[in-house]
Amino acid sequence: MIDQHDITALVLAGGKSRRMDGRDKGLLPFGGGLLVGHVIGQIRPQVGAVLISANRNQDEYGQFGFPVFADPLDDFQGPLAGFLAGLENMQTDYLLTLPCDGPVIADDLAQRLATGLSDAGADIAVAHDGKRLQPVYAMLHRRVLPDLRLALEQGERKIDRWYPRNHWITVDFSDIPEQFDNINTPEDYAGVSQAPGI
């Protein structure tokens, strides 16, 4: 079994937020604080450490007291560049990735991905909601770092094309598909903001 203290959570907040009219989604007001703070609060008890991947507003993200890293690649190259930052800077053997714009975090997200990874002896475990892959909800062993560097050097930017280069498995989350609800547009945000208890 993988000890939770050997897992670092990487909160992905490095995108351009094009569908949110450029507003930094992690810094949207949410639940009396900010959305990224809500996500961190939900995942922190499940892991040993937290990192934040952000290419903008790093001081604002830094106020949460966790290390903030920009992508090692210029010009917003996508989640794989964020993965690289996390793998290069974590102090644990395992990296749990999740986006800053998904307010629902199952209290066993890390444990379920870790169990799937461990049971299969795999290098990457990726969540599946029963209908489709949820590629930014994943757990990676640090040994994938050299291949990720190589893939990015070769121009790869698609997560679903990189995963098959490694020993990867999927983990079934079809019992809690709401885990993958996210905020992509102003309409999404308005709907979530008006939900009871938010």
PDB file of C-alpha atoms in Angstrom:
ATOM      1  CA  MET A   1       0.000   0.000   0.000  1.00  0.00           C
ATOM      2  CA  ILE A   2       1.058   3.575  -0.669  1.00  0.00           C
ATOM      3  CA  ASP A   3       1.317   5.754   2.420  1.00  0.00           C
ATOM      4  CA  GLN A   4      -0.567   9.033   2.056  1.00  0.00           C
ATOM      5  CA  HIS A   5       2.507  10.882   3.330  1.00  0.00           C
ATOM      6  CA  ASP A   6       4.374   9.690   0.235  1.00  0.00           C
ATOM      7  CA  ILE A   7       1.868  11.498  -2.026  1.00  0.00           C
ATOM      8  CA  THR A   8       2.126  15.118  -3.157  1.00  0.00           C
ATOM      9  CA  ALA A   9      -1.014  16.763  -4.527  1.00  0.00           C
ATOM     10  CA  LEU A  10      -0.467  19.064  -7.492  1.00  0.00           C
ATOM     11  CA  VAL A  11      -3.314  21.543  -7.951  1.00  0.00           C
ATOM     12  CA  LEU A  12      -3.367  22.577 -11.609  1.00  0.00           C
ATOM     13  CA  ALA A  13      -4.066  26.282 -12.033  1.00  0.00           C
ATOM     14  CA  GLY A  14      -1.844  27.054 -14.987  1.00  0.00           C
ATOM     15  CA  GLY A  15      -4.304  27.528 -17.842  1.00  0.00           C
ATOM     16  CA  LYS A  16      -5.439  30.631 -19.689  1.00  0.00           C
ATOM     17  CA  SER A  17      -9.112  30.209 -18.687  1.00  0.00           C
ATOM     18  CA  ARG A  18     -10.237  31.093 -22.218  1.00  0.00           C
ATOM     19  CA  ARG A  19     -13.836  29.954 -21.637  1.00  0.00           C
ATOM     20  CA  MET A  20     -13.948  31.989 -18.416  1.00  0.00           C
ATOM     21  CA  ASP A  21     -13.136  35.151 -20.373  1.00  0.00           C
ATOM     22  CA  GLY A  22      -9.603  35.024 -19.048  1.00  0.00           C
ATOM     23  CA  ARG A  23     -10.555  35.158 -15.353  1.00  0.00           C
ATOM     24  CA  ASP A  24      -8.167  33.034 -13.293  1.00  0.00           C
ATOM     25  CA  LYS A  25     -10.494  30.232 -12.212  1.00  0.00           C
ATOM     26  CA  GLY A  26      -8.580  29.270  -9.112  1.00  0.00           C
ATOM     27  CA  LEU A  27      -8.996  32.785  -7.752  1.00  0.00           C
ATOM     28  CA  LEU A  28     -12.774  32.967  -8.196  1.00  0.00           C
ATOM     29  CA  PRO A  29     -14.664  33.652  -4.945  1.00  0.00           C
ATOM     30  CA  PHE A  30     -16.089  30.402  -3.610  1.00  0.00           C
ATOM     31  CA  GLY A  31     -17.533  29.262  -0.299  1.00  0.00           C
ATOM     32  CA  GLY A  32     -16.329  32.273   1.658  1.00  0.00           C
ATOM     33  CA  GLY A  33     -12.837  32.075   0.178  1.00  0.00           C
ATOM     34  CA  LEU A  34     -11.333  31.287  -3.204  1.00  0.00           C
ATOM     35  CA  LEU A  35     -11.927  28.227  -5.372  1.00  0.00           C
ATOM     36  CA  VAL A  36      -8.324  27.024  -5.189  1.00  0.00           C
ATOM     37  CA  GLY A  37      -8.418  27.330  -1.401  1.00  0.00           C
ATOM     38  CA  HIS A  38     -11.524  25.152  -1.315  1.00  0.00           C
ATOM     39  CA  VAL A  39      -9.816  22.496  -3.469  1.00  0.00           C
ATOM     40  CA  ILE A  40      -6.679  22.588  -1.306  1.00  0.00           C
ATOM     41  CA  GLY A  41      -8.760  22.267   1.845  1.00  0.00           C
ATOM     42  CA  GLN A  42     -10.473  19.171   0.461  1.00  0.00           C
ATOM     43  CA  ILE A  43      -7.327  17.384  -0.751  1.00  0.00           C
ATOM     44  CA  ARG A  44      -4.856  18.392   1.987  1.00  0.00           C
ATOM     45  CA  PRO A  45      -5.992  15.751   4.537  1.00  0.00           C
ATOM     46  CA  GLN A  46      -5.461  13.002   1.936  1.00  0.00           C
ATOM     47  CA  VAL A  47      -1.810  13.668   1.090  1.00  0.00           C
ATOM     48  CA  GLY A  48       1.569  14.468   2.588  1.00  0.00           C
ATOM     49  CA  ALA A  49       2.269  17.674   0.673  1.00  0.00           C
ATOM     50  CA  VAL A  50       0.682  20.163  -1.725  1.00  0.00           C
ATOM     51  CA  LEU A  51       2.104  22.045  -4.697  1.00  0.00           C
ATOM     52  CA  ILE A  52       0.356  24.559  -6.939  1.00  0.00           C
ATOM     53  CA  SER A  53       0.961  24.845 -10.680  1.00  0.00           C
ATOM     54  CA  ALA A  54       0.260  28.440 -11.766  1.00  0.00           C
ATOM     55  CA  ASN A  55       1.549  30.599 -14.599  1.00  0.00           C
ATOM     56  CA  ARG A  56      -0.237  33.789 -13.501  1.00  0.00           C
ATOM     57  CA  ASN A  57      -0.937  35.541 -10.207  1.00  0.00           C
ATOM     58  CA  GLN A  58       1.677  33.522  -8.358  1.00  0.00           C
ATOM     59  CA  ASP A  59       1.673  35.845  -5.341  1.00  0.00           C
ATOM     60  CA  GLU A  60      -2.065  35.317  -4.908  1.00  0.00           C
ATOM     61  CA  TYR A  61      -1.629  31.566  -5.081  1.00  0.00           C
ATOM     62  CA  GLY A  62       1.309  31.766  -2.713  1.00  0.00           C
ATOM     63  CA  GLN A  63      -0.904  33.176   0.033  1.00  0.00           C
ATOM     64  CA  PHE A  64      -2.118  29.650   0.760  1.00  0.00           C
ATOM     65  CA  GLY A  65       1.308  28.742   2.097  1.00  0.00           C
ATOM     66  CA  PHE A  66       2.252  26.053  -0.416  1.00  0.00           C
ATOM     67  CA  PRO A  67       4.988  26.168  -3.069  1.00  0.00           C
ATOM     68  CA  VAL A  68       3.866  27.609  -6.409  1.00  0.00           C
ATOM     69  CA  PHE A  69       5.606  26.644  -9.647  1.00  0.00           C
ATOM     70  CA  ALA A  70       5.208  27.943 -13.173  1.00  0.00           C
ATOM     71  CA  ASP A  71       5.433  25.552 -16.112  1.00  0.00           C
ATOM     72  CA  PRO A  72       9.014  24.836 -17.189  1.00  0.00           C
ATOM     73  CA  LEU A  73       7.776  25.509 -20.756  1.00  0.00           C
ATOM     74  CA  ASP A  74       6.714  28.914 -22.049  1.00  0.00           C
ATOM     75  CA  ASP A  75       3.321  29.951 -23.419  1.00  0.00           C
ATOM     76  CA  PHE A  76       0.815  27.798 -21.511  1.00  0.00           C
ATOM     77  CA  GLN A  77       1.658  24.384 -22.969  1.00  0.00           C
ATOM     78  CA  GLY A  78      -1.097  22.517 -21.129  1.00  0.00           C
ATOM     79  CA  PRO A  79      -1.439  20.105 -18.194  1.00  0.00           C
ATOM     80  CA  LEU A  80       1.549  17.953 -19.140  1.00  0.00           C
ATOM     81  CA  ALA A  81       3.798  20.963 -18.560  1.00  0.00           C
ATOM     82  CA  GLY A  82       2.216  21.323 -15.134  1.00  0.00           C
ATOM     83  CA  PHE A  83       2.809  17.631 -14.470  1.00  0.00           C
ATOM     84  CA  LEU A  84       6.480  18.202 -15.297  1.00  0.00           C
ATOM     85  CA  ALA A  85       6.726  21.034 -12.778  1.00  0.00           C
ATOM     86  CA  GLY A  86       5.154  18.842 -10.113  1.00  0.00           C
ATOM     87  CA  LEU A  87       7.322  15.797 -10.769  1.00  0.00           C
ATOM     88  CA  GLU A  88      10.478  17.914 -10.823  1.00  0.00           C
ATOM     89  CA  ASN A  89       9.719  19.646  -7.538  1.00  0.00           C
ATOM     90  CA  MET A  90       7.981  17.074  -5.345  1.00  0.00           C
ATOM     91  CA  GLN A  91       9.779  15.393  -2.466  1.00  0.00           C
ATOM     92  CA  THR A  92       7.635  12.236  -2.484  1.00  0.00           C
ATOM     93  CA  ASP A  93       7.441   9.210  -4.784  1.00  0.00           C
ATOM     94  CA  TYR A  94       3.869   9.826  -5.948  1.00  0.00           C
ATOM     95  CA  LEU A  95       2.120  12.810  -7.505  1.00  0.00           C
ATOM     96  CA  LEU A  96      -1.658  13.246  -7.383  1.00  0.00           C
ATOM     97  CA  THR A  97      -2.894  15.717  -9.995  1.00  0.00           C
ATOM     98  CA  LEU A  98      -6.208  17.539  -9.909  1.00  0.00           C
ATOM     99  CA  PRO A  99      -7.570  20.792 -11.361  1.00  0.00           C
ATOM    100  CA  CYS A 100      -8.276  23.987  -9.439  1.00  0.00           C
ATOM    101  CA  ASP A 101     -11.733  24.287 -11.020  1.00  0.00           C
ATOM    102  CA  GLY A 102     -13.308  21.077  -9.695  1.00  0.00           C
ATOM    103  CA  PRO A 103     -15.012  21.940  -6.397  1.00  0.00           C
ATOM    104  CA  VAL A 104     -16.150  18.390  -5.588  1.00  0.00           C
ATOM    105  CA  ILE A 105     -13.368  16.278  -4.103  1.00  0.00           C
ATOM    106  CA  ALA A 106     -14.158  12.771  -2.871  1.00  0.00           C
ATOM    107  CA  ASP A 107     -12.648  12.161   0.545  1.00  0.00           C
ATOM    108  CA  ASP A 108     -11.006   8.996  -0.772  1.00  0.00           C
ATOM    109  CA  LEU A 109      -9.791  10.357  -4.124  1.00  0.00           C
ATOM    110  CA  ALA A 110      -6.104   9.871  -3.304  1.00  0.00           C
ATOM    111  CA  GLN A 111      -6.617   6.501  -1.629  1.00  0.00           C
ATOM    112  CA  ARG A 112      -8.607   5.055  -4.534  1.00  0.00           C
ATOM    113  CA  LEU A 113      -6.067   6.138  -7.117  1.00  0.00           C
ATOM    114  CA  ALA A 114      -3.207   4.910  -4.918  1.00  0.00           C
ATOM    115  CA  THR A 115      -4.849   1.518  -4.390  1.00  0.00           C
ATOM    116  CA  GLY A 116      -5.455   1.105  -8.128  1.00  0.00           C
ATOM    117  CA  LEU A 117      -1.869   2.041  -8.902  1.00  0.00           C
ATOM    118  CA  SER A 118      -0.424  -0.239  -6.240  1.00  0.00           C
ATOM    119  CA  ASP A 119      -2.634  -3.242  -7.013  1.00  0.00           C
ATOM    120  CA  ALA A 120      -1.719  -3.090 -10.711  1.00  0.00           C
ATOM    121  CA  GLY A 121       1.957  -2.336 -10.164  1.00  0.00           C
ATOM    122  CA  ALA A 122       1.434   0.518 -12.621  1.00  0.00           C
ATOM    123  CA  ASP A 123       3.210   3.838 -13.038  1.00  0.00           C
ATOM    124  CA  ILE A 124       0.093   5.930 -13.680  1.00  0.00           C
ATOM    125  CA  ALA A 125      -3.505   5.588 -12.470  1.00  0.00           C
ATOM    126  CA  VAL A 126      -6.185   7.746 -14.107  1.00  0.00           C
ATOM    127  CA  ALA A 127      -9.762   8.310 -12.979  1.00  0.00           C
ATOM    128  CA  HIS A 128     -12.645   7.143 -15.176  1.00  0.00           C
ATOM    129  CA  ASP A 129     -16.202   8.308 -14.522  1.00  0.00           C
ATOM    130  CA  GLY A 130     -17.852   5.281 -16.134  1.00  0.00           C
ATOM    131  CA  LYS A 131     -18.327   7.059 -19.458  1.00  0.00           C
ATOM    132  CA  ARG A 132     -15.003   8.680 -20.183  1.00  0.00           C
ATOM    133  CA  LEU A 133     -11.491   9.198 -18.933  1.00  0.00           C
ATOM    134  CA  GLN A 134     -10.870  12.121 -16.583  1.00  0.00           C
ATOM    135  CA  PRO A 135      -7.214  12.635 -17.511  1.00  0.00           C
ATOM    136  CA  VAL A 136      -6.241  15.439 -15.137  1.00  0.00           C
ATOM    137  CA  TYR A 137      -7.291  13.362 -12.114  1.00  0.00           C
ATOM    138  CA  ALA A 138      -4.338  11.023 -11.931  1.00  0.00           C
ATOM    139  CA  MET A 139      -1.609   9.556  -9.772  1.00  0.00           C
ATOM    140  CA  LEU A 140       1.902   9.218 -11.163  1.00  0.00           C
ATOM    141  CA  HIS A 141       5.043   7.562  -9.841  1.00  0.00           C
ATOM    142  CA  ARG A 142       8.176   9.682 -10.062  1.00  0.00           C
ATOM    143  CA  ARG A 143       9.770   7.166 -12.444  1.00  0.00           C
ATOM    144  CA  VAL A 144       7.653   8.544 -15.319  1.00  0.00           C
ATOM    145  CA  LEU A 145       9.580  11.832 -15.190  1.00  0.00           C
ATOM    146  CA  PRO A 146      12.274  10.966 -17.784  1.00  0.00           C
ATOM    147  CA  ASP A 147       9.691   9.858 -20.346  1.00  0.00           C
ATOM    148  CA  LEU A 148       7.552  12.934 -19.714  1.00  0.00           C
ATOM    149  CA  ARG A 149      10.563  15.169 -20.307  1.00  0.00           C
ATOM    150  CA  LEU A 150      11.304  13.285 -23.517  1.00  0.00           C
ATOM    151  CA  ALA A 151       7.699  13.444 -24.720  1.00  0.00           C
ATOM    152  CA  LEU A 152       7.542  17.193 -24.164  1.00  0.00           C
ATOM    153  CA  GLU A 153      10.880  17.668 -25.940  1.00  0.00           C
ATOM    154  CA  GLN A 154       9.380  15.730 -28.862  1.00  0.00           C
ATOM    155  CA  GLY A 155       6.444  18.129 -28.959  1.00  0.00           C
ATOM    156  CA  GLU A 156       3.792  15.987 -27.277  1.00  0.00           C
ATOM    157  CA  ARG A 157       1.132  18.038 -25.481  1.00  0.00           C
ATOM    158  CA  LYS A 158      -1.809  15.602 -25.294  1.00  0.00           C
ATOM    159  CA  ILE A 159      -2.279  13.739 -22.023  1.00  0.00           C
ATOM    160  CA  ASP A 160      -4.208  10.880 -23.621  1.00  0.00           C
ATOM    161  CA  ARG A 161      -1.362  10.250 -26.053  1.00  0.00           C
ATOM    162  CA  TRP A 162       1.320  10.364 -23.374  1.00  0.00           C
ATOM    163  CA  TYR A 163      -0.304   7.992 -20.886  1.00  0.00           C
ATOM    164  CA  PRO A 164      -0.032   4.928 -23.181  1.00  0.00           C
ATOM    165  CA  ARG A 165       3.731   5.431 -23.390  1.00  0.00           C
ATOM    166  CA  ASN A 166       3.788   4.210 -19.783  1.00  0.00           C
ATOM    167  CA  HIS A 167       2.289   1.363 -17.747  1.00  0.00           C
ATOM    168  CA  TRP A 168      -1.033   2.981 -16.926  1.00  0.00           C
ATOM    169  CA  ILE A 169      -4.418   1.856 -15.655  1.00  0.00           C
ATOM    170  CA  THR A 170      -7.806   3.421 -15.052  1.00  0.00           C
ATOM    171  CA  VAL A 171      -9.638   3.581 -11.731  1.00  0.00           C
ATOM    172  CA  ASP A 172     -13.433   3.398 -11.663  1.00  0.00           C
ATOM    173  CA  PHE A 173     -15.210   6.399 -10.134  1.00  0.00           C
ATOM    174  CA  SER A 174     -18.567   5.725 -11.795  1.00  0.00           C
ATOM    175  CA  ASP A 175     -20.248   5.728  -8.375  1.00  0.00           C
ATOM    176  CA  ILE A 176     -19.370   9.418  -7.867  1.00  0.00           C
ATOM    177  CA  PRO A 177     -19.403  11.105 -11.297  1.00  0.00           C
ATOM    178  CA  GLU A 178     -20.012  14.473  -9.601  1.00  0.00           C
ATOM    179  CA  GLN A 179     -16.349  14.285  -8.571  1.00  0.00           C
ATOM    180  CA  PHE A 180     -15.567  15.541 -12.071  1.00  0.00           C
ATOM    181  CA  ASP A 181     -17.964  18.489 -12.270  1.00  0.00           C
ATOM    182  CA  ASN A 182     -15.901  21.536 -13.084  1.00  0.00           C
ATOM    183  CA  ILE A 183     -16.202  25.244 -13.702  1.00  0.00           C
ATOM    184  CA  ASN A 184     -15.261  26.161 -17.255  1.00  0.00           C
ATOM    185  CA  THR A 185     -17.565  29.036 -18.164  1.00  0.00           C
ATOM    186  CA  PRO A 186     -19.268  32.000 -16.470  1.00  0.00           C
ATOM    187  CA  GLU A 187     -22.504  30.009 -16.713  1.00  0.00           C
ATOM    188  CA  ASP A 188     -20.940  27.066 -14.870  1.00  0.00           C
ATOM    189  CA  TYR A 189     -19.689  29.414 -12.185  1.00  0.00           C
ATOM    190  CA  ALA A 190     -23.038  31.131 -11.799  1.00  0.00           C
ATOM    191  CA  GLY A 191     -24.757  27.767 -11.387  1.00  0.00           C
ATOM    192  CA  VAL A 192     -22.313  26.532  -8.766  1.00  0.00           C
ATOM    193  CA  SER A 193     -22.263  29.862  -6.929  1.00  0.00           C
ATOM    194  CA  GLN A 194     -26.032  29.696  -6.490  1.00  0.00           C
ATOM    195  CA  ALA A 195     -26.009  26.120  -5.182  1.00  0.00           C
ATOM    196  CA  PRO A 196     -27.140  25.621  -1.568  1.00  0.00           C
ATOM    197  CA  GLY A 197     -24.315  25.893   0.920  1.00  0.00           C
ATOM    198  CA  ILE A 198     -21.924  27.754  -1.397  1.00  0.00           C
TER     199      ILE A 198
END
